[in-house]
Amino acid sequence: MKKNLPLLFLLLAGVLSPVARADEGMWLPALISQRIGDMQAKGFRLTAEDIYSVNQASLKDAVVLFGGGCTGELVSADGLLLTNHHCGYSYIQKHSSIAHDYLKDGFWAMDRSGELPNKGLTVSFLDRMEDVTGIVLQGYDERTMDERQRDSVVHANGARLIRQAVADGKGLRASVEALFYGNAYYLFVYRVFSDVRLVAAPPSSIGKFGGDTDNWMWPRHTGDFSIFRIYADKDNNPAEYAPDNVPYHPKKFFRISRAGVQEGDFTMIYGCPGSTKEYVTSDEVRYVSETSDPRKIALRTLRLDIQKKYMDADPAVRIQYASKNASVANAWKKWQGEARGIARMKTVAAKEAYERCFRQWAEGTAYEGVLDTLARWYAIRNPYYLASEYYVETARSVELLQLAAAVENALSTAKEPSAAVGELADAFFKDWYLPIDRESFDALMEAFAREVPAELQPAFFKEILKEKGSVAAIGDELFGQSLFTDAARVKALTKADLEQVRQDPACRLQRAFYAWYKEELMPVVGAANERIRLAYRRYMRGQMAFEPDKVFYPDANLTLRVAYGHVKGYSPADGAYYPPVSTVKGIIEKDNPDIYDYDIPQRLRDLYARGGIDTQPVCFLATNHTSGGNSGSPVLNADGDLVGINFDRVWEGTMSDIAYDPAFCRNISLDIRYLLFVVEHIGGAGWLLDEMQFTDPPAKKGKRRAI
Ligand code: ARG
Ligand code: ASP
């Protein structure tokens, strides 16, 4: 009874979140029955069994984890798959050269024989997910065992579950994932397909329209899609690439609705958000938003400025660094929105208020002291952790050092060292431009020398810095003497050269940094993180006990989730309001032949001039709670039909990985009708539409223009 008094007070004081705040949440499909009532109340017309079922084909069977960190969806009985342009980007880039610049010009297979294989690309279908908490903890006794023993029980039981799960069936992969910081464990079983071919990609002037200027922003006009096809063996099973593999026939694929969306419409996102931390303490939020984000932003600004200078000057360099630049820029911009969003929401203060109440409530319970434990370990960890973040953003980002490490490793461990080194060298030198790496080295290592506390810097680095007098002098020697700047020399290396390679200045420098990271930083960071992880298990349980009526969703971990919400505009700032739909008219407004990222294809200009497409929707906003990894996710309407492809969030709402604000958090989706328009009228690849299924009656051939 006593415990409920502060609770009531908290609710009145507004410190606690009301149960299931508007549209927040990334829900486990297997538990969607907990939410289905709310979803239906908000307009959804299907059932929990339609979303996820182990007995019959359900929507989940049309969704895949695409590569290592995106989502994709099936849209035909012949394995046709949609995802984002930026998710297919590195594959499109690998097929590109000045002669065949698919990044710039787009790529359209004109029949199945023209589809291009992609080494290393896989897609994973979730076969099933299962709560295995009881099995994973079998044999664990809280009274007699410590955490280490618990871990080994969890590990052994988990390994057994995984072995059993993959025992029968081709291409099966399984994992046991801790949810709620190890308060629950789920088994995920996937079928992994590895013959995935590129079918189509629009030119970057559509697929990446607006580039990094528009990235994370609204109003948005990016046609961020690419199209792939999954191939299988003759029995429809996963198989390595083989020319005679056949298109995969999925259990389920999405029908496409061309009816469009309107403000207020129900939307559901089915995909694989990568990582969120909604339940962390104020200390962690403060560290992220006030220290980590700003420091990393500054380091990346240095790199981006250097890349831009050379990319603007030379189209070949622009291709070489397109993918690298996009990924450096992407997090750089997200962190800015995140830090600002957290400051605007006053998340640190809100968490502190929550923690004061929690502490009071927790007195005399099993949760007493857990916040102190967390605070203590954060204080120990953070200086070392920050140094490790500096390492990742500086020495570890120098490409020459990355190559040196990879080659040294290949020579000492690969089965066929020369072949492995040859492959590494080919991939590296295709996309490496020495002046960028050279200048980045100086800028990054100078920042490292200046900003990382001297007592935490590696002794080796401090010594050579003293000896050579400046970072630039270290750089001169490194880039002047290392064999790794010379493609021919690298390709000629054999195992017999291992000792010489080890003595190379690039290997020595990278080894020194790595040793420092592993031996000086990681022991502290690792031990602290371990304590933090354990404390969070308790704190998470405590938060659930503290707010017994709230339905919690587990933090994202790249497993399949359902988010639902509705189409909605937002006000980014005082005096401004953004409606939720953008149209082709806006593309024409932004069109500018003098700016690379806004220079649209002439074909689009011509089509526009013919009239009738200015109201064609391009992108739309909704309130779905998404994260990195949700890119490429299907956006479904109330009937479970495909209306869009998710690809981004608005900048003012990127703190949703830590705190969701219904006023600012919006996901950005491509309107599926713009995809259809581009495929048919820009790509001339209307043959792809013939295998899709539409909810409206099929337009007569040749009459599709009026989409
Ligand atoms: N912001 C989106 C996401 O996080 C899209 C990134 C790709 N686009 C870019 N211009 N870098 O992945
Ligand atoms: N663009 C992100 C992705 O690639 C999605 C997001 O962060 O909202 O997954």
XYZ file of C-alpha atoms and ligand atoms in Angstrom:
728
model
C 0.000 0.000 0.000
C 2.715 2.381 1.059
C 4.361 1.848 -2.278
C 1.402 3.116 -4.206
C 1.321 6.542 -2.658
C 4.373 7.919 -4.418
C 3.089 6.320 -7.583
C -0.103 8.284 -7.455
C 1.849 11.406 -6.722
C 4.136 10.750 -9.662
C 1.288 10.289 -12.038
C -0.245 13.524 -10.896
C 3.090 15.293 -11.135
C 3.418 14.029 -14.698
C 6.761 12.340 -14.105
C 5.524 8.975 -15.263
C 4.554 8.326 -18.785
C 0.909 7.505 -19.338
C 0.439 3.880 -20.316
C 1.444 3.320 -23.954
C 2.178 6.859 -25.028
C 0.846 7.830 -28.429
C 2.252 5.558 -31.119
C 5.493 4.878 -29.268
C 6.792 1.322 -29.293
C 8.435 -1.428 -31.330
C 6.509 -4.541 -30.532
C 7.452 -8.187 -30.793
C 5.322 -9.823 -33.497
C 4.799 -12.951 -31.421
C 3.279 -10.841 -28.645
C 1.261 -8.581 -30.913
C -1.949 -9.913 -29.413
C -1.117 -7.560 -26.491
C -1.447 -4.612 -28.865
C -3.944 -5.793 -31.421
C -6.893 -4.246 -29.579
C -5.211 -0.857 -29.636
C -4.201 -1.306 -33.278
C -7.744 -2.159 -34.277
C -9.098 0.740 -32.283
C -6.782 2.919 -34.353
C -8.084 1.526 -37.617
C -6.245 -1.720 -38.362
C -8.539 -4.272 -39.949
C -6.490 -7.481 -39.666
C -5.859 -9.858 -36.759
C -2.839 -10.775 -34.667
C -2.680 -14.084 -36.516
C -2.473 -12.199 -39.837
C 0.601 -10.361 -38.571
C 2.421 -13.297 -37.103
C 1.599 -16.960 -37.233
C 3.651 -20.105 -36.996
C 0.900 -22.219 -38.518
C 0.017 -20.360 -41.669
C 1.509 -17.786 -43.999
C 1.350 -14.357 -42.378
C 2.664 -10.874 -43.067
C 5.968 -11.731 -41.400
C 6.742 -14.141 -44.239
C 6.936 -11.251 -46.674
C 9.535 -9.345 -44.610
C 13.294 -9.930 -44.563
C 16.347 -8.676 -42.799
C 18.244 -7.316 -45.796
C 22.032 -7.637 -45.540
C 23.372 -6.865 -42.110
C 21.217 -3.912 -41.187
C 18.229 -3.086 -43.345
C 14.778 -4.460 -44.035
C 13.198 -5.573 -47.305
C 9.826 -6.879 -48.435
C 8.599 -9.329 -51.034
C 6.229 -8.035 -53.679
C 5.850 -10.922 -56.086
C 5.426 -14.661 -56.242
C 8.830 -14.736 -57.950
C 10.920 -13.370 -55.128
C 10.943 -9.716 -56.158
C 12.107 -7.643 -53.232
C 11.980 -3.940 -52.448
C 14.320 -2.105 -50.159
C 15.923 1.339 -50.056
C 18.413 2.743 -52.509
C 20.734 3.436 -49.587
C 20.428 -0.178 -48.447
C 21.437 -1.452 -51.868
C 23.939 1.358 -52.269
C 27.186 -0.462 -51.601
C 26.147 -3.243 -54.005
C 25.156 -0.790 -56.706
C 28.458 0.943 -56.099
C 30.429 -2.290 -56.421
C 28.952 -2.866 -59.880
C 29.774 0.713 -60.878
C 32.707 2.221 -62.700
C 33.159 5.305 -64.864
C 32.142 3.174 -67.868
C 29.017 1.730 -66.166
C 28.070 4.250 -63.562
C 24.943 2.657 -62.122
C 25.100 5.013 -59.162
C 24.786 7.990 -61.436
C 22.681 6.571 -64.253
C 20.681 3.924 -62.462
C 20.455 0.256 -63.315
C 17.479 -1.488 -64.878
C 17.595 -5.167 -65.730
C 15.399 -5.601 -68.761
C 14.732 -9.255 -68.091
C 15.740 -11.821 -65.491
C 18.949 -12.717 -67.266
C 20.153 -9.151 -66.711
C 19.910 -9.328 -62.919
C 23.291 -9.003 -61.184
C 24.550 -11.303 -58.403
C 25.938 -9.744 -55.216
C 28.636 -11.548 -53.357
C 28.159 -11.476 -49.624
C 24.581 -10.207 -49.696
C 22.040 -12.298 -47.807
C 18.407 -11.891 -46.823
C 16.911 -13.605 -43.786
C 13.294 -14.610 -43.306
C 12.121 -15.083 -39.757
C 10.820 -18.608 -39.512
C 9.688 -18.296 -35.922
C 10.419 -16.632 -32.603
C 9.838 -18.219 -29.268
C 10.044 -17.238 -25.630
C 12.758 -19.541 -24.277
C 13.407 -17.771 -20.983
C 12.524 -20.864 -18.965
C 14.774 -23.161 -20.982
C 17.668 -20.734 -21.097
C 17.628 -20.383 -17.319
C 17.226 -24.106 -16.645
C 19.780 -25.101 -14.044
C 20.314 -21.576 -12.800
C 19.767 -21.118 -9.093
C 19.641 -17.541 -7.930
C 20.529 -18.436 -4.341
C 23.673 -20.407 -5.004
C 25.064 -19.115 -8.286
C 26.814 -15.896 -9.164
C 26.498 -13.931 -12.397
C 29.356 -15.683 -14.086
C 27.693 -19.014 -13.446
C 24.409 -17.619 -14.679
C 26.102 -16.519 -17.872
C 27.545 -19.938 -18.499
C 24.176 -21.596 -17.899
C 22.558 -19.146 -20.314
C 25.294 -19.712 -22.836
C 25.170 -23.503 -22.690
C 21.370 -23.701 -22.857
C 21.286 -21.122 -25.620
C 23.871 -22.992 -27.676
C 21.866 -26.182 -27.356
C 18.670 -24.452 -28.457
C 20.455 -23.000 -31.463
C 21.922 -26.374 -32.437
C 18.513 -28.002 -32.258
C 16.845 -25.204 -34.171
C 19.158 -25.380 -37.167
C 19.490 -29.164 -37.236
C 16.959 -29.823 -39.958
C 16.648 -27.521 -42.890
C 18.784 -25.722 -45.406
C 20.044 -22.236 -44.741
C 18.754 -22.083 -41.171
C 20.352 -19.686 -38.743
C 19.267 -19.221 -35.166
C 20.105 -16.928 -32.325
C 19.026 -16.517 -28.749
C 18.575 -12.866 -27.901
C 18.363 -11.288 -24.486
C 15.432 -8.899 -24.228
C 14.868 -6.378 -21.462
C 18.535 -6.672 -20.495
C 18.319 -10.402 -19.940
C 15.007 -10.498 -18.118
C 13.685 -12.528 -21.046
C 15.256 -14.620 -23.785
C 13.871 -15.324 -27.215
C 14.939 -17.811 -29.825
C 14.872 -16.488 -33.396
C 15.112 -18.934 -36.281
C 15.829 -17.566 -39.750
C 16.083 -18.940 -43.256
C 18.955 -17.251 -44.985
C 19.129 -16.857 -48.750
C 22.429 -15.927 -50.328
C 21.666 -15.623 -54.018
C 20.164 -12.157 -54.103
C 20.419 -10.276 -57.373
C 20.196 -6.615 -58.219
C 17.214 -5.948 -60.465
C 16.884 -2.204 -60.513
C 18.099 1.008 -58.974
C 17.098 4.513 -59.958
C 19.826 7.039 -60.717
C 21.183 8.637 -57.547
C 19.598 11.879 -58.673
C 16.332 10.141 -57.750
C 17.389 7.463 -55.241
C 19.575 9.854 -53.298
C 17.926 13.067 -54.425
C 18.835 15.838 -52.019
C 21.904 13.875 -50.858
C 23.165 14.582 -47.422
C 21.589 18.030 -47.390
C 18.099 16.536 -47.354
C 19.074 13.398 -45.452
C 17.170 13.190 -42.119
C 15.037 16.098 -43.265
C 11.565 17.033 -44.281
C 10.296 18.215 -46.770
C 11.801 15.261 -48.576
C 11.689 14.152 -52.195
C 13.999 11.153 -52.309
C 13.021 8.104 -54.377
C 14.957 5.938 -51.958
C 14.367 2.450 -53.366
C 16.174 -0.359 -55.094
C 14.878 -3.705 -56.306
C 16.391 -7.133 -55.862
C 15.304 -10.704 -56.489
C 15.860 -13.730 -54.287
C 16.965 -16.905 -56.029
C 16.727 -20.439 -54.681
C 17.605 -23.924 -55.793
C 15.121 -26.006 -57.753
C 13.365 -27.067 -54.550
C 12.869 -23.467 -53.445
C 15.574 -23.816 -50.794
C 18.386 -21.380 -49.995
C 21.462 -21.942 -52.132
C 24.743 -20.232 -52.876
C 24.775 -18.254 -56.113
C 24.545 -20.464 -59.183
C 23.579 -19.355 -62.684
C 20.831 -21.944 -62.869
C 19.181 -21.035 -59.551
C 15.550 -20.034 -59.983
C 13.447 -17.220 -58.515
C 12.327 -17.952 -54.974
C 8.615 -18.405 -54.365
C 7.830 -16.855 -50.987
C 5.088 -18.068 -48.648
C 3.667 -14.587 -48.724
C 4.191 -11.332 -50.583
C 2.549 -7.939 -50.192
C -0.197 -6.672 -52.413
C 0.329 -3.087 -53.432
C -2.279 -0.438 -52.806
C -2.286 2.511 -55.187
C -5.008 4.225 -53.177
C -2.430 6.371 -51.381
C -2.476 7.763 -47.861
C -4.029 10.737 -46.191
C -3.398 12.507 -42.921
C -4.813 10.391 -40.102
C -4.585 7.050 -41.951
C -3.396 4.048 -39.980
C 0.121 2.841 -40.858
C 2.087 -0.132 -39.705
C 5.805 -0.741 -40.159
C 7.104 -4.282 -40.136
C 10.884 -4.385 -39.927
C 14.137 -4.788 -38.069
C 15.108 -1.758 -35.952
C 18.746 -2.072 -34.922
C 19.307 -0.593 -31.510
C 17.584 1.705 -29.065
C 18.057 2.558 -25.400
C 14.777 3.737 -24.032
C 15.313 2.649 -20.430
C 18.773 4.031 -19.622
C 19.591 6.393 -16.789
C 20.087 10.149 -16.886
C 23.863 9.595 -16.697
C 23.872 7.658 -19.922
C 21.647 10.193 -21.675
C 23.879 13.009 -20.475
C 26.987 11.221 -21.702
C 25.486 10.578 -25.139
C 23.995 13.998 -25.736
C 26.539 16.240 -24.032
C 29.819 14.415 -24.591
C 29.801 11.560 -27.069
C 27.588 13.050 -29.785
C 29.274 16.489 -29.869
C 32.793 15.031 -29.882
C 32.053 12.557 -32.627
C 30.244 15.188 -34.673
C 33.337 17.406 -34.556
C 35.654 14.581 -35.626
C 33.420 13.636 -38.522
C 33.119 17.232 -39.655
C 36.880 17.169 -40.212
C 36.666 14.069 -42.387
C 33.621 15.179 -44.313
C 35.153 18.539 -45.209
C 38.220 16.827 -46.598
C 36.192 14.267 -48.553
C 33.937 16.933 -49.995
C 36.845 18.999 -51.244
C 38.220 16.137 -53.329
C 34.869 14.667 -54.361
C 33.746 18.007 -55.744
C 36.956 18.295 -57.713
C 36.950 14.894 -59.419
C 34.035 12.673 -60.538
C 36.128 9.526 -60.171
C 36.796 10.376 -56.532
C 33.115 11.100 -56.100
C 32.302 7.521 -57.065
C 35.113 6.088 -54.970
C 33.979 7.860 -51.816
C 30.222 7.911 -52.440
C 29.373 5.060 -50.116
C 31.966 5.874 -47.460
C 30.991 9.523 -47.431
C 27.293 8.721 -47.117
C 27.805 6.529 -44.093
C 30.117 8.990 -42.335
C 27.652 11.808 -43.032
C 24.621 9.819 -42.007
C 25.512 9.250 -38.349
C 27.131 12.692 -38.168
C 23.830 14.330 -38.955
C 21.734 11.978 -36.880
C 23.826 12.699 -33.782
C 23.215 16.411 -34.247
C 19.463 15.937 -34.334
C 19.640 13.531 -31.425
C 21.647 15.817 -29.137
C 19.375 18.740 -29.908
C 16.242 16.660 -29.468
C 17.382 15.454 -26.069
C 18.166 18.996 -25.019
C 14.778 20.188 -26.270
C 12.901 17.409 -24.500
C 14.972 17.955 -21.344
C 15.347 14.208 -21.199
C 18.184 14.374 -18.687
C 16.111 16.392 -16.232
C 13.038 14.233 -16.861
C 15.045 11.084 -16.176
C 16.510 12.638 -13.041
C 13.035 13.401 -11.767
C 11.941 9.870 -12.564
C 15.005 8.484 -10.814
C 14.300 10.490 -7.659
C 10.860 8.946 -7.480
C 12.170 5.518 -8.329
C 14.759 5.730 -5.562
C 12.137 6.636 -3.036
C 9.873 3.828 -4.164
C 12.750 1.343 -4.282
C 13.746 1.808 -0.646
C 13.610 -1.493 1.103
C 13.052 -3.436 -2.128
C 15.377 -5.544 -4.242
C 15.917 -2.459 -6.398
C 17.357 -0.253 -3.724
C 20.800 1.008 -4.669
C 20.650 -0.050 -8.294
C 20.813 3.533 -9.533
C 23.883 4.184 -7.381
C 25.543 1.133 -8.837
C 24.872 2.358 -12.334
C 26.109 5.859 -11.561
C 29.297 4.501 -10.005
C 30.159 2.332 -12.982
C 29.365 5.033 -15.492
C 31.741 7.363 -13.669
C 34.489 4.753 -13.868
C 33.779 3.790 -17.434
C 33.125 7.045 -19.239
C 36.635 8.545 -19.578
C 37.930 5.255 -20.949
C 34.888 4.760 -23.096
C 35.258 8.218 -24.559
C 38.893 7.451 -25.390
C 37.748 4.290 -27.158
C 35.221 6.296 -29.136
C 38.062 8.605 -30.135
C 40.027 5.584 -31.266
C 37.182 4.415 -33.491
C 36.685 7.859 -34.989
C 40.394 8.628 -35.506
C 43.159 5.992 -35.825
C 40.655 3.301 -36.665
C 39.181 5.415 -39.454
C 42.473 5.879 -41.270
C 42.057 3.675 -44.316
C 45.735 2.914 -44.744
C 45.868 1.538 -41.220
C 42.753 -0.530 -41.868
C 44.380 -2.085 -44.917
C 47.585 -2.778 -43.018
C 45.657 -4.595 -40.292
C 43.620 -6.613 -42.760
C 46.662 -7.669 -44.801
C 48.708 -8.603 -41.755
C 45.793 -10.683 -40.558
C 45.263 -12.358 -43.937
C 48.928 -13.231 -44.295
C 49.024 -14.856 -40.908
C 45.645 -16.607 -40.851
C 44.134 -17.042 -44.349
C 44.197 -20.462 -45.958
C 45.413 -18.950 -49.201
C 47.202 -15.810 -48.064
C 48.225 -14.479 -51.468
C 44.750 -14.818 -52.920
C 43.183 -13.241 -49.837
C 45.593 -10.308 -49.976
C 44.924 -9.903 -53.692
C 41.204 -9.633 -53.044
C 41.686 -7.178 -50.202
C 43.955 -5.032 -52.331
C 41.560 -4.977 -55.287
C 38.643 -3.908 -53.136
C 40.728 -1.342 -51.274
C 42.509 0.388 -54.128
C 39.365 0.597 -56.266
C 37.955 3.061 -53.750
C 40.954 4.665 -52.094
C 42.227 8.143 -52.784
C 45.499 8.873 -51.061
C 45.153 12.643 -50.599
C 41.890 12.174 -48.678
C 43.382 9.579 -46.386
C 46.577 11.580 -45.934
C 44.794 14.782 -44.963
C 42.303 12.965 -42.761
C 45.181 11.364 -40.911
C 46.591 14.740 -39.935
C 43.254 16.241 -38.986
C 42.066 13.246 -36.967
C 45.307 12.470 -35.191
C 45.849 16.099 -34.289
C 42.397 16.115 -32.704
C 43.281 12.914 -30.888
C 46.537 14.382 -29.551
C 44.794 17.546 -28.465
C 41.585 16.189 -26.967
C 42.255 12.803 -25.402
C 43.735 13.333 -21.927
C 47.491 12.762 -22.139
C 47.463 10.125 -19.412
C 45.058 8.032 -21.474
C 46.922 8.264 -24.784
C 49.028 5.321 -25.961
C 52.673 5.654 -24.892
C 53.870 4.718 -28.390
C 51.975 7.595 -29.940
C 53.187 10.106 -27.367
C 56.768 9.010 -27.965
C 56.753 9.287 -31.739
C 54.897 12.546 -31.524
C 57.662 13.891 -29.322
C 60.358 12.447 -31.517
C 58.940 13.672 -34.857
C 57.644 16.942 -33.532
C 54.198 16.923 -35.160
C 51.364 14.732 -36.363
C 52.091 15.896 -39.915
C 55.648 14.607 -39.618
C 54.360 11.220 -38.446
C 51.991 11.259 -41.404
C 54.781 12.122 -43.854
C 56.818 9.213 -42.705
C 53.861 6.827 -42.599
C 52.512 7.638 -46.041
C 56.006 8.146 -47.464
C 57.469 4.854 -46.333
C 54.647 2.372 -45.936
C 54.411 -0.259 -48.646
C 50.622 -0.149 -48.257
C 50.287 2.946 -50.429
C 51.439 0.901 -53.421
C 48.815 -1.420 -54.944
C 51.325 -3.470 -56.924
C 53.516 -4.088 -53.895
C 50.566 -5.081 -51.746
C 49.265 -7.484 -54.370
C 52.651 -9.149 -54.683
C 52.848 -9.977 -50.954
C 53.120 -13.604 -49.917
C 53.309 -15.334 -46.594
C 57.097 -15.074 -46.766
C 56.727 -11.296 -46.456
C 54.904 -11.467 -43.144
C 57.858 -10.256 -41.095
C 58.488 -7.335 -43.436
C 54.791 -6.464 -43.282
C 54.865 -6.499 -39.502
C 57.709 -3.985 -39.510
C 55.916 -1.650 -41.889
C 55.212 1.736 -40.258
C 51.462 1.348 -40.933
C 51.334 -2.025 -39.206
C 53.379 -0.782 -36.299
C 51.214 2.241 -35.736
C 47.951 0.384 -36.065
C 49.195 -2.410 -33.797
C 50.233 0.069 -31.147
C 46.805 1.686 -31.187
C 45.021 -1.604 -31.171
C 47.113 -2.920 -28.287
C 46.371 0.224 -26.313
C 42.682 -0.111 -27.024
C 42.632 -3.766 -26.066
C 44.973 -3.744 -23.139
C 44.446 -0.347 -21.579
C 40.946 0.776 -22.439
C 38.958 -2.404 -22.853
C 39.742 -3.998 -19.495
C 38.159 -0.994 -17.781
C 35.384 -0.458 -20.316
C 34.598 -4.159 -20.564
C 34.483 -4.739 -16.817
C 32.372 -1.640 -16.257
C 30.023 -2.526 -19.095
C 29.556 -5.939 -17.604
C 28.527 -4.391 -14.266
C 26.337 -1.909 -16.079
C 24.640 -4.675 -18.030
C 23.884 -6.581 -14.856
C 22.646 -3.511 -13.055
C 20.340 -2.752 -15.974
C 18.820 -6.162 -15.675
C 17.819 -5.252 -12.162
C 16.888 -1.682 -13.007
C 14.743 -2.814 -15.938
C 12.897 -5.242 -13.689
C 12.577 -2.446 -11.174
C 11.083 -0.084 -13.731
C 8.541 -2.723 -14.653
C 7.620 -3.226 -11.019
C 7.498 0.509 -10.462
C 4.987 1.001 -13.292
C 3.042 -2.257 -13.198
C 0.318 -1.071 -15.554
C 2.588 0.020 -18.333
C 3.171 -2.324 -21.282
C 6.891 -2.255 -22.007
C 8.471 -3.003 -25.352
C 11.991 -4.387 -25.468
C 14.770 -2.208 -26.861
C 15.486 -2.824 -30.536
C 18.122 -5.424 -31.385
C 17.691 -5.992 -35.120
C 14.922 -8.494 -34.527
C 11.596 -8.188 -36.276
C 9.214 -5.625 -34.786
C 5.879 -4.042 -35.452
C 5.372 -0.314 -35.063
C 2.040 1.312 -35.720
C 0.866 4.863 -35.967
C -0.727 7.178 -38.433
C 0.072 9.622 -41.188
C 0.721 12.980 -39.590
C 2.514 16.258 -40.212
C 4.423 18.176 -37.555
C 5.667 21.525 -36.474
C 9.496 21.574 -36.584
C 9.699 24.985 -34.944
C 7.586 27.807 -33.731
C 5.583 29.328 -36.534
C 6.141 26.471 -38.964
C 4.021 23.485 -39.847
C 4.806 20.689 -42.283
C 1.996 18.745 -43.924
C 2.722 15.029 -44.232
C 2.899 14.551 -48.006
C 5.436 15.788 -50.554
C 4.879 15.729 -54.326
C 6.740 15.823 -57.627
C 6.126 19.562 -57.697
C 8.656 19.852 -54.873
C 11.257 17.931 -56.863
C 10.955 20.438 -59.659
C 11.218 23.282 -57.160
C 14.456 21.845 -55.817
C 15.826 20.886 -59.242
C 19.147 22.620 -59.914
C 21.533 21.399 -62.612
C 24.396 23.208 -60.890
C 24.118 21.295 -57.639
C 25.047 17.629 -57.909
C 22.506 16.387 -55.361
C 19.625 18.335 -56.914
C 20.306 17.730 -60.573
C 17.389 15.522 -61.633
C 17.373 13.340 -64.760
C 16.358 15.208 -67.908
C 13.706 12.549 -68.448
C 11.928 13.628 -65.267
C 11.997 17.261 -66.386
C 10.507 16.250 -69.725
C 7.794 14.147 -68.123
C 6.939 17.005 -65.833
C 6.771 19.456 -68.717
C 4.178 17.233 -70.377
C 1.987 17.937 -67.360
C -0.247 15.932 -65.089
C 2.250 14.711 -62.509
C 2.808 17.656 -60.201
C 0.494 16.267 -57.534
C 2.059 12.786 -57.737
C 3.026 12.059 -54.090
C 6.683 11.242 -53.422
C 7.138 10.817 -49.660
C 4.991 10.912 -46.548
C 5.344 11.266 -42.796
C 3.859 9.121 -40.064
C 4.233 8.642 -36.339
C 5.663 5.104 -36.426
C 8.449 4.487 -33.949
C 11.376 3.348 -36.076
C 15.132 3.215 -35.888
C 18.220 2.515 -37.981
C 17.582 -0.889 -39.550
C 13.971 -0.040 -40.306
C 15.140 1.315 -43.611
C 13.459 -0.567 -46.396
C 10.615 -1.688 -44.132
C 7.194 -2.143 -45.667
C 4.687 0.530 -44.720
C 1.277 -1.123 -44.615
C -2.198 0.329 -44.529
C -5.111 -0.794 -42.374
C -5.621 -3.817 -44.634
C -1.996 -4.896 -44.545
C -1.329 -3.762 -48.115
C 1.852 -1.996 -49.129
C 1.570 1.776 -49.420
C 5.184 2.788 -48.914
C 8.757 1.960 -48.017
C 10.188 3.417 -44.840
C 13.594 5.053 -45.237
C 14.264 7.754 -42.692
C 13.151 9.881 -39.771
C 12.904 13.627 -39.413
C 15.929 15.282 -37.892
C 14.053 16.881 -34.995
C 12.921 13.413 -33.922
C 16.103 11.338 -34.126
C 16.339 11.166 -30.338
C 13.591 8.555 -30.580
C 16.283 5.921 -30.047
C 16.469 7.253 -26.499
C 13.217 9.138 -25.988
C 10.156 9.282 -28.243
C 8.355 12.594 -28.510
C 4.951 12.373 -30.207
C 5.225 16.001 -31.272
C 8.456 15.546 -33.226
C 9.060 11.877 -34.003
C 8.104 11.098 -37.583
C 9.270 8.350 -39.889
C 9.676 9.188 -43.564
C 8.409 6.812 -46.223
C 8.535 6.663 -49.959
C 5.051 6.597 -51.469
C 4.830 3.325 -53.372
C 3.189 5.090 -56.299
C 6.326 7.157 -56.866
C 8.321 3.927 -57.040
C 5.917 2.552 -59.648
C 6.143 5.778 -61.607
C 9.946 5.801 -61.613
C 10.226 2.115 -62.518
C 7.925 2.498 -65.463
C 8.629 5.966 -66.765
C 12.219 6.689 -65.799
C 13.574 3.147 -65.912
C 11.361 1.847 -68.686
C 11.186 -1.359 -66.663
C 7.411 -1.763 -66.671
C 7.909 -5.523 -66.975
C 8.513 -5.559 -63.226
C 5.043 -4.201 -62.523
C 3.516 -7.123 -64.366
C 4.537 -9.518 -61.625
C 3.248 -7.351 -58.781
C -0.241 -7.680 -57.413
C -2.364 -4.583 -56.941
C -5.442 -4.139 -54.806
C -7.142 -2.067 -57.478
C -8.075 -3.572 -60.850
C -5.070 -3.729 -63.181
C -4.700 -0.781 -65.515
C -4.757 -1.742 -69.165
C -1.311 -2.214 -70.609
C 0.157 1.056 -71.789
C -2.321 2.961 -69.654
C -0.431 2.935 -66.417
C 0.654 6.536 -66.675
C -2.172 7.806 -64.604
C -0.876 6.486 -61.300
N 19.139 8.680 -42.820
C 18.806 7.443 -43.452
C 19.280 6.267 -42.564
O 19.695 6.464 -41.484
C 19.306 7.361 -44.862
C 20.779 7.358 -45.049
C 21.322 7.269 -46.433
N 21.363 8.514 -47.129
C 22.367 9.436 -47.087
N 22.222 10.538 -47.755
N 23.484 9.277 -46.428
O 19.841 5.285 -42.947
N 17.685 5.496 -42.426
C 17.609 4.540 -41.348
C 18.025 3.135 -41.789
O 18.861 2.983 -42.648
C 16.269 4.533 -40.713
C 16.205 5.455 -39.547
O 17.211 5.608 -38.825
O 15.135 5.986 -39.311
O 17.644 2.157 -41.219
